[in-house]
mmCIF file of C-alpha atoms in Angstrom:
data_model
loop_
_atom_site.group_PDB
_atom_site.id
_atom_site.type_symbol
_atom_site.label_atom_id
_atom_site.label_comp_id
_atom_site.label_asym_id
_atom_site.label_seq_id
_atom_site.Cartn_x
_atom_site.Cartn_y
_atom_site.Cartn_z
ATOM 1 C CA PHE F 21 26.679 -27.237 -25.604
ATOM 2 C CA SER F 22 29.372 -24.569 -25.243
ATOM 3 C CA ASP F 23 29.106 -23.565 -28.904
ATOM 4 C CA ASN F 24 25.357 -23.040 -28.664
ATOM 5 C CA LEU F 25 25.171 -21.344 -25.267
ATOM 6 C CA SER F 26 28.624 -19.701 -25.248
ATOM 7 C CA PRO F 27 31.140 -19.745 -22.388
ATOM 8 C CA ASP F 28 29.008 -17.088 -20.650
ATOM 9 C CA PHE F 29 26.559 -19.860 -19.701
ATOM 10 C CA PHE F 30 29.036 -21.146 -17.137
ATOM 11 C CA THR F 31 29.130 -17.804 -15.297
ATOM 12 C CA THR F 32 25.359 -17.336 -14.973
ATOM 13 C CA ASP F 33 24.990 -19.219 -11.665
ATOM 14 C CA ILE F 34 25.204 -16.662 -8.856
ATOM 15 C CA THR F 35 24.270 -19.045 -6.042
ATOM 16 C CA PRO F 36 26.714 -19.051 -3.106
ATOM 17 C CA SER F 37 28.044 -22.592 -2.535
ATOM 18 C CA GLU F 38 26.594 -22.882 0.983
ATOM 19 C CA ILE F 39 23.127 -22.069 -0.407
ATOM 20 C CA ALA F 40 23.576 -24.328 -3.456
ATOM 21 C CA ALA F 41 24.012 -27.239 -1.044
ATOM 22 C CA LEU F 42 20.287 -26.866 -0.255
ATOM 23 C CA GLY F 43 19.468 -27.943 -3.827
ATOM 24 C CA VAL F 44 18.739 -24.477 -5.197
ATOM 25 C CA ARG F 45 20.200 -22.397 -8.003
ATOM 26 C CA HIS F 46 19.806 -18.803 -9.146
ATOM 27 C CA SER F 47 21.069 -17.847 -12.585
ATOM 28 C CA ILE F 48 20.807 -14.593 -14.472
ATOM 29 C CA ILE F 49 20.795 -15.072 -18.221
ATOM 30 C CA GLY F 50 20.379 -12.046 -20.457
ATOM 31 C CA GLY F 51 19.169 -10.045 -17.457
ATOM 32 C CA TYR F 52 16.391 -12.553 -16.639
ATOM 33 C CA HIS F 53 16.235 -14.530 -13.395
ATOM 34 C CA PHE F 54 16.093 -18.336 -13.418
ATOM 35 C CA PHE F 55 15.486 -20.194 -10.151
ATOM 36 C CA SER F 56 15.774 -23.946 -9.668
ATOM 37 C CA VAL F 57 14.629 -25.714 -6.531
ATOM 38 C CA ASP F 58 14.810 -29.302 -5.410
ATOM 39 C CA HIS F 59 12.312 -30.713 -2.955
ATOM 40 C CA GLU F 60 11.927 -33.509 -0.459
ATOM 41 C CA GLY F 61 8.663 -35.394 -0.567
ATOM 42 C CA ALA F 62 5.681 -33.067 -0.771
ATOM 43 C CA GLY F 63 7.506 -29.957 0.392
ATOM 44 C CA PHE F 64 10.746 -28.033 0.263
ATOM 45 C CA TYR F 65 13.277 -27.826 3.023
ATOM 46 C CA ASP F 66 12.433 -24.740 5.087
ATOM 47 C CA GLU F 67 15.702 -23.035 4.147
ATOM 48 C CA ALA F 68 15.296 -23.711 0.430
ATOM 49 C CA TRP F 69 11.727 -22.459 0.489
ATOM 50 C CA SER F 70 12.692 -19.280 2.344
ATOM 51 C CA TRP F 71 15.516 -18.753 -0.137
ATOM 52 C CA LEU F 72 13.137 -19.056 -3.110
ATOM 53 C CA VAL F 73 10.618 -16.597 -1.661
ATOM 54 C CA SER F 74 13.362 -14.100 -0.836
ATOM 55 C CA GLU F 75 15.097 -14.364 -4.230
ATOM 56 C CA ILE F 76 11.834 -13.913 -6.143
ATOM 57 C CA GLU F 77 10.970 -10.852 -4.047
ATOM 58 C CA LYS F 78 14.393 -9.333 -4.833
ATOM 59 C CA ALA F 79 14.074 -10.057 -8.565
ATOM 60 C CA VAL F 80 10.596 -8.534 -8.725
ATOM 61 C CA ALA F 81 11.763 -5.469 -6.775
ATOM 62 C CA GLU F 82 14.473 -4.981 -9.437
ATOM 63 C CA ASP F 83 11.959 -4.991 -12.291
ATOM 64 C CA GLY F 84 8.410 -6.134 -11.647
ATOM 65 C CA GLU F 85 7.533 -6.264 -15.346
ATOM 66 C CA LYS F 86 10.185 -8.776 -16.404
ATOM 67 C CA PRO F 87 9.267 -12.428 -16.561
ATOM 68 C CA PHE F 88 11.185 -14.752 -14.257
ATOM 69 C CA PHE F 89 11.528 -18.515 -14.476
ATOM 70 C CA VAL F 90 11.272 -21.225 -11.828
ATOM 71 C CA SER F 91 12.006 -24.910 -12.315
ATOM 72 C CA THR F 92 11.010 -27.643 -9.958
ATOM 73 C CA HIS F 93 10.333 -31.322 -10.342
ATOM 74 C CA VAL F 94 6.709 -31.815 -9.323
ATOM 75 C CA PRO F 95 3.932 -29.660 -10.829
ATOM 76 C CA ASP F 96 1.010 -28.206 -8.915
ATOM 77 C CA MET F 97 2.600 -28.260 -5.479
ATOM 78 C CA PRO F 98 0.199 -26.136 -3.374
ATOM 79 C CA HIS F 99 2.800 -23.832 -1.805
ATOM 80 C CA VAL F 100 4.538 -23.228 -5.167
ATOM 81 C CA THR F 101 1.195 -22.508 -6.834
ATOM 82 C CA THR F 102 0.253 -20.132 -4.005
ATOM 83 C CA LEU F 103 3.579 -18.289 -4.229
ATOM 84 C CA LEU F 104 3.646 -17.949 -8.022
ATOM 85 C CA SER F 105 -0.041 -17.042 -8.336
ATOM 86 C CA ALA F 106 0.909 -13.592 -7.016
ATOM 87 C CA TYR F 107 3.207 -13.092 -10.023
ATOM 88 C CA PRO F 108 1.535 -13.144 -13.467
ATOM 89 C CA GLN F 109 5.007 -12.750 -15.018
ATOM 90 C CA ALA F 110 6.180 -16.077 -13.497
ATOM 91 C CA ILE F 111 6.872 -19.015 -15.784
ATOM 92 C CA CYS F 112 7.329 -22.323 -14.002
ATOM 93 C CA PHE F 113 8.919 -25.342 -15.683
ATOM 94 C CA THR F 114 8.068 -28.720 -14.173
ATOM 95 C CA GLY F 115 8.754 -32.345 -14.992
ATOM 96 C CA HIS F 116 7.611 -35.551 -13.316
ATOM 97 C CA LEU F 117 4.754 -36.319 -15.735
ATOM 98 C CA HIS F 118 6.792 -37.691 -18.668
ATOM 99 C CA ASN F 119 4.144 -36.514 -21.109
ATOM 100 C CA SER F 120 5.167 -35.349 -24.548
ATOM 101 C CA ILE F 121 5.335 -31.565 -24.846
ATOM 102 C CA ALA F 122 3.444 -32.009 -28.099
ATOM 103 C CA ARG F 123 0.328 -32.172 -25.943
ATOM 104 C CA GLU F 124 -1.382 -28.805 -25.939
ATOM 105 C CA ASP F 125 -2.305 -29.270 -22.287
ATOM 106 C CA SER F 126 1.384 -29.194 -21.349
ATOM 107 C CA ILE F 127 0.952 -25.451 -20.856
ATOM 108 C CA ARG F 128 -1.420 -24.074 -18.233
ATOM 109 C CA GLN F 129 -2.257 -20.575 -17.063
ATOM 110 C CA ASP F 130 -5.232 -21.207 -14.843
ATOM 111 C CA ASN F 131 -3.483 -20.428 -11.531
ATOM 112 C CA GLY F 132 -2.401 -16.849 -12.249
ATOM 113 C CA PHE F 133 0.963 -17.729 -13.820
ATOM 114 C CA THR F 134 2.267 -19.895 -16.665
ATOM 115 C CA ASN F 135 3.212 -23.520 -15.951
ATOM 116 C CA ILE F 136 4.959 -25.613 -18.601
ATOM 117 C CA HIS F 137 5.047 -29.379 -18.026
ATOM 118 C CA LEU F 138 8.289 -30.351 -19.729
ATOM 119 C CA GLY F 139 7.893 -34.105 -19.511
ATOM 120 C CA GLY F 140 11.047 -36.168 -19.811
ATOM 121 C CA MET F 141 14.249 -36.527 -21.777
ATOM 122 C CA ASN F 142 14.517 -40.273 -21.181
ATOM 123 C CA TYR F 143 11.093 -41.631 -22.063
ATOM 124 C CA TYR F 144 7.589 -40.346 -22.541
ATOM 125 C CA ARG F 145 4.389 -41.687 -21.103
ATOM 126 C CA VAL F 146 1.833 -43.205 -23.437
ATOM 127 C CA ASP F 147 -0.399 -45.258 -21.135
ATOM 128 C CA GLY F 148 -3.870 -43.779 -20.988
ATOM 129 C CA TYR F 149 -3.250 -41.339 -23.830
ATOM 130 C CA ASN F 150 -4.325 -43.423 -26.833
ATOM 131 C CA ARG F 151 -6.725 -40.675 -27.902
ATOM 132 C CA PHE F 152 -3.708 -38.579 -28.925
ATOM 133 C CA ASN F 153 -2.195 -41.169 -31.278
ATOM 134 C CA ASP F 154 -3.526 -39.390 -34.386
ATOM 135 C CA ASN F 155 -1.192 -36.493 -33.631
ATOM 136 C CA PRO F 156 2.063 -37.195 -35.526
ATOM 137 C CA PHE F 157 4.136 -35.493 -32.833
ATOM 138 C CA LEU F 158 2.774 -37.872 -30.213
ATOM 139 C CA ASN F 159 3.290 -40.985 -32.302
ATOM 140 C CA LEU F 160 7.023 -41.015 -31.631
ATOM 141 C CA GLY F 161 7.665 -44.751 -31.895
ATOM 142 C CA ASN F 162 9.802 -46.334 -29.192
ATOM 143 C CA ILE F 163 9.254 -44.410 -25.962
ATOM 144 C CA TYR F 164 13.017 -44.376 -25.346
ATOM 145 C CA ASP F 165 13.916 -42.890 -28.766
ATOM 146 C CA PHE F 166 12.978 -39.541 -27.417
ATOM 147 C CA ALA F 167 14.378 -36.091 -26.664
ATOM 148 C CA GLN F 168 12.253 -32.976 -26.352
ATOM 149 C CA ALA F 169 13.031 -29.473 -25.168
ATOM 150 C CA VAL F 170 11.619 -25.971 -25.062
ATOM 151 C CA TYR F 171 13.594 -23.115 -26.609
ATOM 152 C CA VAL F 172 12.874 -19.903 -24.696
ATOM 153 C CA GLU F 173 13.074 -16.424 -26.238
ATOM 154 C CA VAL F 174 12.243 -13.250 -24.306
ATOM 155 C CA TYR F 175 11.457 -10.055 -26.200
ATOM 156 C CA ALA F 176 11.880 -6.417 -25.173
ATOM 157 C CA ASP F 177 8.132 -6.122 -24.460
ATOM 158 C CA ASN F 178 8.457 -9.046 -21.974
ATOM 159 C CA THR F 179 6.617 -11.473 -24.240
ATOM 160 C CA VAL F 180 8.067 -14.981 -23.939
ATOM 161 C CA LYS F 181 8.068 -17.329 -26.922
ATOM 162 C CA LEU F 182 8.342 -21.032 -26.107
ATOM 163 C CA GLN F 183 9.156 -23.164 -29.153
ATOM 164 C CA ARG F 184 8.813 -26.880 -28.569
ATOM 165 C CA LEU F 185 11.590 -28.975 -30.094
ATOM 166 C CA ASP F 186 11.835 -32.632 -31.025
ATOM 167 C CA GLY F 187 15.568 -33.267 -30.645
ATOM 168 C CA TYR F 188 15.391 -36.893 -31.701
ATOM 169 C CA ASN F 189 13.868 -36.028 -35.080
ATOM 170 C CA SER F 190 15.431 -32.542 -35.427
ATOM 171 C CA ALA F 191 12.035 -30.889 -35.794
ATOM 172 C CA THR F 192 9.846 -28.278 -34.175
ATOM 173 C CA ILE F 193 6.618 -29.345 -32.514
ATOM 174 C CA GLY F 194 3.403 -27.478 -33.247
ATOM 175 C CA GLU F 195 3.013 -23.737 -32.976
ATOM 176 C CA ALA F 196 5.174 -21.866 -30.507
ATOM 177 C CA TRP F 197 3.448 -20.779 -27.328
ATOM 178 C CA GLU F 198 3.599 -17.025 -26.662
ATOM 179 C CA VAL F 199 2.915 -15.780 -23.161
ATOM 180 C CA SER F 200 3.089 -12.589 -21.159
ATOM 181 C CA ALA F 201 1.538 -11.233 -17.989
ATOM 182 C CA ASP F 202 -1.135 -9.678 -20.246
ATOM 183 C CA THR F 203 -2.130 -12.958 -21.929
ATOM 184 C CA LEU F 204 -2.883 -15.057 -18.870
ATOM 185 C CA GLY F 205 -5.756 -17.402 -19.515
ATOM 186 C CA ARG F 206 -4.855 -17.989 -23.162
ATOM 187 C CA TYR F 207 -3.765 -21.536 -22.312
ATOM 188 C CA THR F 208 -5.970 -23.461 -19.926
ATOM 189 C CA ASP F 209 -7.353 -26.966 -19.692
#
């Protein structure tokens, strides 16, 4: 981990400890803002939600063209969707679904921003998805022999390249997704 991400990774978190106790994090990596938020039930704690709104506003005021990244557990939470829909440069990473990221519908841009459903690192969900079994990336064998990730690259023109990785088989998955505020709508259901 340290060799790949360098010791600088461990100094990227700029969240004060009293704020981090709310279940939030703010990191700056390569000049780009990454926000992580935990939630309780269907909504965030009021303080955590206020923190997220405020931190995004500050990041956008710094440079409104740069993409920023938000991670949260559950996708399509109405207040998150409403907030991020005002920012076409937002890229939101979510989990919860445990779908393979080999599925082309794991990326969505139909709410005014980009949402990537990352699925799981422990197991992937196959029930109800038999129609995808012809795809070799979805026919992964034992659902627990599984590790997928997304490698994120950001270019000077603010284009973001998202390469899907199959860690268990040491392979890439499909074509990389490329997104920017100018390409919204490229990936929809």
